[in-house]
Tab-separated table of C-alpha atoms in Angstrom:
chain	number	residue	atom	x	y	z
A	1	MET	CA	20.787	-59.242	51.822
A	2	MET	CA	18.860	-57.989	48.672
A	3	GLU	CA	16.951	-61.256	48.327
A	4	ARG	CA	15.867	-61.120	51.953
A	5	ARG	CA	14.478	-57.646	51.530
A	6	PHE	CA	12.824	-58.588	48.258
A	7	ARG	CA	11.138	-61.406	50.088
A	8	LEU	CA	10.031	-59.099	53.056
A	9	SER	CA	8.729	-56.616	50.394
A	10	ALA	CA	6.712	-59.380	48.793
A	11	ILE	CA	5.363	-60.588	52.195
A	12	LEU	CA	4.305	-56.996	53.112
A	13	LEU	CA	2.565	-56.782	49.635
A	14	LEU	CA	0.771	-60.136	50.183
A	15	CYS	CA	-0.538	-58.768	53.424
A	16	GLY	CA	-1.801	-55.706	51.709
A	17	PHE	CA	-3.412	-57.736	49.008
A	18	GLY	CA	-5.067	-59.972	51.594
A	19	ILE	CA	-6.493	-56.980	53.334
A	20	GLU	CA	-7.642	-55.441	49.993
A	21	LEU	CA	-9.392	-58.670	48.920
A	22	ALA	CA	-11.039	-59.057	52.383
A	23	THR	CA	-12.484	-55.516	52.351
A	24	LEU	CA	-13.203	-55.128	48.643
A	25	PHE	CA	-16.856	-56.476	48.641
A	26	SER	CA	-17.958	-54.751	51.809
A	27	ALA	CA	-20.093	-51.557	51.589
A	28	HIS	CA	-19.273	-50.380	55.010
A	29	PRO	CA	-17.066	-47.507	56.241
A	30	ALA	CA	-15.133	-49.735	58.457
A	31	ALA	CA	-13.919	-51.799	55.418
A	32	PHE	CA	-12.818	-48.500	53.665
A	33	LEU	CA	-11.021	-47.551	56.912
A	34	VAL	CA	-9.233	-51.007	57.147
A	35	PHE	CA	-8.312	-50.931	53.421
A	36	PHE	CA	-7.038	-47.345	53.576
A	37	GLY	CA	-5.217	-47.667	57.017
A	38	ALA	CA	-3.842	-51.187	57.179
A	39	GLY	CA	-3.916	-52.388	53.569
A	40	GLY	CA	-2.556	-49.021	52.230
A	41	LEU	CA	0.217	-49.171	54.893
A	42	PHE	CA	1.309	-52.705	53.921
A	43	LEU	CA	1.128	-51.872	50.208
A	44	ALA	CA	3.201	-48.654	50.713
A	45	GLY	CA	5.611	-50.484	53.022
A	46	GLY	CA	6.127	-53.294	50.495
A	47	ILE	CA	6.641	-50.854	47.478
A	48	GLY	CA	8.788	-48.538	49.700
A	49	LEU	CA	11.184	-51.355	50.852
A	50	TYR	CA	11.567	-52.500	47.198
A	51	LEU	CA	12.422	-49.035	46.080
A	52	LEU	CA	14.840	-48.490	48.955
A	53	THR	CA	16.548	-51.697	48.244
A	54	LEU	CA	16.900	-50.721	44.630
A	55	LEU	CA	18.340	-47.350	45.469
A	56	GLN	CA	20.879	-48.740	47.975
A	57	THR	CA	22.145	-51.317	45.537
A	58	LEU	CA	22.403	-48.819	42.577
A	59	ALA	CA	24.054	-46.014	44.711
A	60	PRO	CA	27.316	-47.772	45.418
A	61	ARG	CA	27.684	-48.889	41.846
A	62	ARG	CA	27.315	-45.237	40.629
A	63	MET	CA	29.810	-44.119	43.289
A	64	SER	CA	32.496	-46.655	41.974
A	65	GLN	CA	31.900	-45.537	38.394
B	1	MET	CA	-20.431	-62.105	36.960
B	2	LEU	CA	-17.722	-59.705	35.786
B	3	THR	CA	-18.461	-56.586	37.890
B	4	PRO	CA	-15.815	-53.906	38.251
B	5	ALA	CA	-15.169	-55.232	41.921
B	6	ASN	CA	-14.721	-58.709	40.507
B	7	LEU	CA	-12.190	-57.410	38.025
B	8	VAL	CA	-10.247	-55.664	40.661
B	9	ALA	CA	-10.352	-58.846	42.692
B	10	LEU	CA	-8.957	-60.848	39.879
B	11	PHE	CA	-6.237	-58.293	39.363
B	12	VAL	CA	-5.355	-58.429	43.139
B	13	ILE	CA	-5.147	-62.259	42.998
B	14	LEU	CA	-2.778	-62.012	39.989
B	15	ALA	CA	-0.652	-59.390	41.816
B	16	ALA	CA	-0.616	-61.624	44.976
B	17	ALA	CA	0.473	-64.561	42.777
B	18	MET	CA	3.382	-62.596	41.330
B	19	ALA	CA	4.364	-61.486	44.832
B	20	ALA	CA	4.274	-65.114	46.040
B	21	VAL	CA	6.634	-66.138	43.345
B	22	ILE	CA	9.211	-63.643	44.851
B	23	VAL	CA	8.487	-64.932	48.433
B	24	ILE	CA	9.117	-68.515	47.272
B	25	LYS	CA	12.083	-67.825	45.106
B	26	PRO	CA	13.605	-64.398	45.683
B	27	ALA	CA	16.732	-65.419	43.849
B	28	ILE	CA	14.716	-65.028	40.711
B	29	ALA	CA	15.567	-61.302	40.842
B	30	ALA	CA	19.202	-61.974	40.159
B	31	THR	CA	18.665	-62.563	36.420
B	32	SER	CA	17.864	-59.901	33.887
B	33	ALA	CA	14.402	-61.232	33.266
B	34	GLY	CA	13.935	-61.823	36.934
B	35	LYS	CA	14.828	-58.178	37.672
B	36	ILE	CA	12.015	-57.107	35.215
B	37	PHE	CA	9.689	-59.600	36.813
B	38	ALA	CA	10.459	-58.180	40.324
B	39	PHE	CA	10.030	-54.616	39.091
B	40	ALA	CA	6.575	-55.538	37.828
B	41	ALA	CA	5.633	-57.756	40.913
B	42	LEU	CA	6.953	-55.416	43.714
B	43	LEU	CA	6.247	-52.011	42.122
B	44	VAL	CA	4.143	-51.605	39.031
B	45	ILE	CA	1.383	-54.211	39.633
B	46	PRO	CA	1.112	-53.511	43.405
B	47	ALA	CA	0.699	-49.734	42.717
B	48	LEU	CA	-2.009	-50.373	40.119
B	49	ALA	CA	-3.668	-52.978	42.336
B	50	GLY	CA	-3.701	-50.417	45.238
B	51	TRP	CA	-5.058	-47.732	42.980
B	52	ALA	CA	-7.746	-50.079	41.649
B	53	GLY	CA	-8.777	-51.000	45.104
B	54	LEU	CA	-9.009	-47.354	46.209
B	55	THR	CA	-11.105	-46.623	43.111
B	56	ALA	CA	-13.446	-49.571	43.982
B	57	HIS	CA	-13.696	-48.403	47.537
B	58	VAL	CA	-14.450	-44.838	46.566
B	59	GLU	CA	-17.115	-46.017	44.156
B	60	LYS	CA	-18.674	-48.243	46.883
B	61	SER	CA	-18.723	-45.254	49.232
B	62	LYS	CA	-21.285	-43.609	46.783
B	63	GLU	CA	-23.816	-46.378	47.461
B	64	THR	CA	-26.887	-45.749	49.556
B	65	GLU	CA	-26.116	-48.960	51.462
B	66	PHE	CA	-22.793	-47.512	52.498
B	67	CYS	CA	-24.171	-44.220	53.789
B	68	LEU	CA	-26.973	-45.966	55.614
B	69	SER	CA	-24.676	-48.553	57.225
B	70	CYS	CA	-23.839	-46.113	60.075
B	71	HIS	CA	-26.240	-46.161	62.887
B	72	VAL	CA	-26.517	-42.368	62.947
B	73	MET	CA	-27.978	-42.422	59.455
B	74	THR	CA	-30.850	-44.732	60.235
B	75	PRO	CA	-33.515	-42.064	60.560
B	76	TYR	CA	-32.277	-40.483	57.294
B	77	GLY	CA	-32.698	-43.962	55.594
B	78	ARG	CA	-36.196	-44.151	57.097
B	79	SER	CA	-37.127	-40.684	55.762
B	80	LEU	CA	-36.508	-42.108	52.264
B	81	HIS	CA	-39.535	-44.497	52.857
B	82	VAL	CA	-42.019	-41.927	54.163
B	83	ASP	CA	-45.348	-42.315	52.395
B	84	ASP	CA	-45.968	-38.619	51.722
B	85	ARG	CA	-45.463	-36.897	48.432
B	86	GLY	CA	-44.501	-33.684	50.272
B	87	HIS	CA	-41.250	-35.278	51.526
B	88	ILE	CA	-38.651	-34.429	48.796
B	89	PRO	CA	-36.069	-37.203	49.568
B	90	ALA	CA	-38.881	-39.801	49.744
B	91	VAL	CA	-40.435	-38.752	46.487
B	92	HIS	CA	-37.054	-38.800	44.780
B	93	TYR	CA	-36.099	-42.284	46.188
B	94	GLN	CA	-39.493	-44.019	45.725
B	95	ASN	CA	-39.952	-42.776	42.170
B	96	HIS	CA	-36.414	-43.433	41.022
B	97	LEU	CA	-35.894	-39.809	40.229
B	98	VAL	CA	-32.398	-40.453	41.633
B	99	PRO	CA	-30.566	-43.772	41.143
B	100	HIS	CA	-31.818	-46.028	43.963
B	101	ASP	CA	-28.450	-47.453	44.766
B	102	ARG	CA	-26.831	-43.930	44.875
B	103	ALA	CA	-29.692	-41.772	46.311
B	104	CYS	CA	-27.670	-40.009	49.074
B	105	PHE	CA	-24.598	-39.278	46.837
B	106	THR	CA	-26.751	-37.982	43.892
B	107	CYS	CA	-28.260	-35.190	46.031
B	108	HIS	CA	-25.346	-34.626	48.509
B	109	THR	CA	-22.458	-34.298	46.008
B	110	THR	CA	-21.794	-30.813	44.705
B	111	TYR	CA	-22.129	-30.489	40.849
B	112	THR	CA	-18.865	-28.533	40.499
B	113	MET	CA	-15.463	-29.317	38.996
B	114	PHE	CA	-14.171	-30.869	42.273
B	115	GLY	CA	-17.484	-31.643	43.696
B	116	ASP	CA	-16.910	-35.437	43.949
B	117	TYR	CA	-13.578	-34.886	45.654
B	118	ASN	CA	-15.052	-32.520	48.110
B	119	ALA	CA	-17.828	-34.969	48.854
B	120	LYS	CA	-15.185	-37.674	49.429
B	121	LEU	CA	-13.160	-35.406	51.742
B	122	HIS	CA	-16.330	-34.834	53.773
B	123	GLY	CA	-16.854	-38.572	53.788
B	124	LEU	CA	-13.436	-39.043	55.327
B	125	ARG	CA	-14.317	-36.592	57.969
B	126	HIS	CA	-17.578	-38.485	58.591
B	127	ILE	CA	-15.597	-41.788	59.010
B	128	TYR	CA	-13.176	-40.054	61.437
B	129	ILE	CA	-16.172	-38.759	63.447
B	130	GLN	CA	-17.916	-42.149	63.394
B	131	TYR	CA	-14.853	-44.067	64.807
B	132	ILE	CA	-12.641	-41.524	66.600
B	133	GLY	CA	-14.429	-38.212	67.115
B	134	THR	CA	-17.633	-37.183	68.874
B	135	MET	CA	-20.922	-37.380	67.082
B	136	PRO	CA	-22.740	-34.110	67.024
B	137	GLN	CA	-26.091	-33.952	68.717
B	138	HIS	CA	-27.699	-32.397	65.614
B	139	ILE	CA	-26.561	-33.277	62.099
B	140	LYS	CA	-26.585	-30.507	59.681
B	141	LEU	CA	-25.108	-29.612	56.280
B	142	TYR	CA	-21.640	-28.000	55.951
B	143	SER	CA	-23.231	-25.179	54.007
B	144	PRO	CA	-26.946	-24.223	53.109
B	145	TYR	CA	-28.213	-26.542	50.308
B	146	ASN	CA	-27.435	-25.026	46.925
B	147	ASN	CA	-30.070	-24.963	44.204
B	148	ARG	CA	-27.323	-25.973	41.751
B	149	GLU	CA	-27.653	-29.518	43.004
B	150	CYS	CA	-31.445	-29.529	42.242
B	151	LEU	CA	-31.070	-27.728	38.891
B	152	HIS	CA	-28.460	-30.212	37.746
B	153	CYS	CA	-31.404	-32.557	36.951
B	154	HIS	CA	-34.446	-30.230	36.972
B	155	GLU	CA	-33.316	-27.282	34.936
B	156	GLY	CA	-34.840	-27.519	31.510
B	157	ALA	CA	-37.440	-30.046	32.685
B	158	ARG	CA	-40.983	-29.137	31.796
B	159	SER	CA	-42.179	-29.708	35.401
B	160	PHE	CA	-39.632	-27.089	36.474
B	161	GLU	CA	-39.856	-24.561	33.696
B	162	GLU	CA	-43.595	-24.590	33.426
B	163	GLY	CA	-44.498	-25.309	37.143
B	164	ALA	CA	-47.481	-23.149	38.178
B	165	MET	CA	-45.764	-21.874	41.411
B	166	HIS	CA	-42.474	-21.254	39.612
B	167	ASN	CA	-44.281	-18.880	37.199
B	168	VAL	CA	-46.599	-16.990	39.419
B	169	ASP	CA	-44.116	-14.126	39.548
B	170	PRO	CA	-41.683	-13.557	36.653
B	171	ALA	CA	-38.904	-12.981	39.172
B	172	THR	CA	-39.305	-16.465	40.676
B	173	LEU	CA	-37.337	-18.481	38.078
B	174	PRO	CA	-34.300	-16.235	37.904
B	175	ALA	CA	-34.252	-16.133	41.725
B	176	ILE	CA	-34.170	-19.885	41.844
B	177	ARG	CA	-31.517	-20.105	39.187
B	178	SER	CA	-29.231	-17.653	40.901
B	179	ASN	CA	-29.820	-19.386	44.282
B	180	LYS	CA	-31.376	-16.249	45.801
B	181	LEU	CA	-34.607	-18.244	46.491
B	182	SER	CA	-33.882	-21.667	47.857
B	183	CYS	CA	-35.888	-24.633	46.467
B	184	ILE	CA	-36.252	-25.879	49.997
B	185	SER	CA	-37.234	-22.576	51.526
B	186	SER	CA	-40.405	-22.186	53.610
B	187	GLY	CA	-43.572	-22.510	51.528
B	188	CYS	CA	-41.735	-24.316	48.652
B	189	HIS	CA	-40.239	-27.852	48.847
B	190	GLU	CA	-39.590	-27.444	52.582
B	191	THR	CA	-39.888	-30.945	53.966
B	192	VAL	CA	-36.428	-32.586	53.632
B	193	HIS	CA	-35.466	-35.461	55.863
B	194	ASP	CA	-37.857	-34.771	58.670
B	195	VAL	CA	-35.948	-37.136	60.983
B	196	ALA	CA	-37.515	-35.636	64.249
B	197	ASN	CA	-40.843	-37.134	63.199
B	198	ALA	CA	-39.534	-40.114	61.306
B	199	ASN	CA	-40.997	-42.542	63.817
B	200	LYS	CA	-44.531	-41.118	63.693
B	201	GLN	CA	-44.902	-41.259	59.796
B	202	THR	CA	-46.329	-44.059	57.739
B	203	LEU	CA	-43.781	-45.679	55.705
B	204	TRP	CA	-44.002	-47.062	52.097
B	205	LYS	CA	-43.117	-50.705	52.001
B	206	GLU	CA	-40.519	-51.200	49.373
B	207	PRO	CA	-41.077	-54.292	47.095
B	208	LYS	CA	-38.284	-56.827	47.405
């Protein structure tokens, strides 16, 4: 379960990095919009999923202690 | 060449490579060293890469090319090439009195503590209007142009301090400094982005 979530988190991040690389060299407002809207969403999603997974795995351990 | 954007790109490629390792072998996160690697690959490095990307985009948004890439700004870009010394933006642009690649931003940011952030917030609003909102018939500034922006460069300069018209009346310079008399008021440096007549004016041909 945890491994699947880590993999999904990494895939989301890869999508975010792809968008970031694709828009990085363009000096056009559309590039900024795509980076901020889509790239930012993927990056935040990837990081958020990783943090959520960490919290969910740590919480039961604390409860049992 | 190692430009800041290239450095960010290299960092993003490194971050992508680390994330790819997790995609290929997620079981790596089961070991102690793997946990640290996953923490870096899925949290620390992506957060830094995202921040670096955002910074690079914000820096790019200060470029003249960026501002003039919107169709609505075309006449304003044209007004930078007007072959007339009375046109303030044209004189500044053509004589490199402002950085050539940051001409718009240099004059249209506010030189206050949060001026750059305010300019960027306005920029976000412009992007919203460009793609989602309705373009106004007549583009105008949010507030009257403040002399502070001119004085950021001109104050202390001999041409400003000893300028004939600035010293005709001893009250003129204090009035300019206190923003009571606008630099671009009628009779002074009044021709700023004369877009209505941009098509009728002779243009300076910029050397390649």
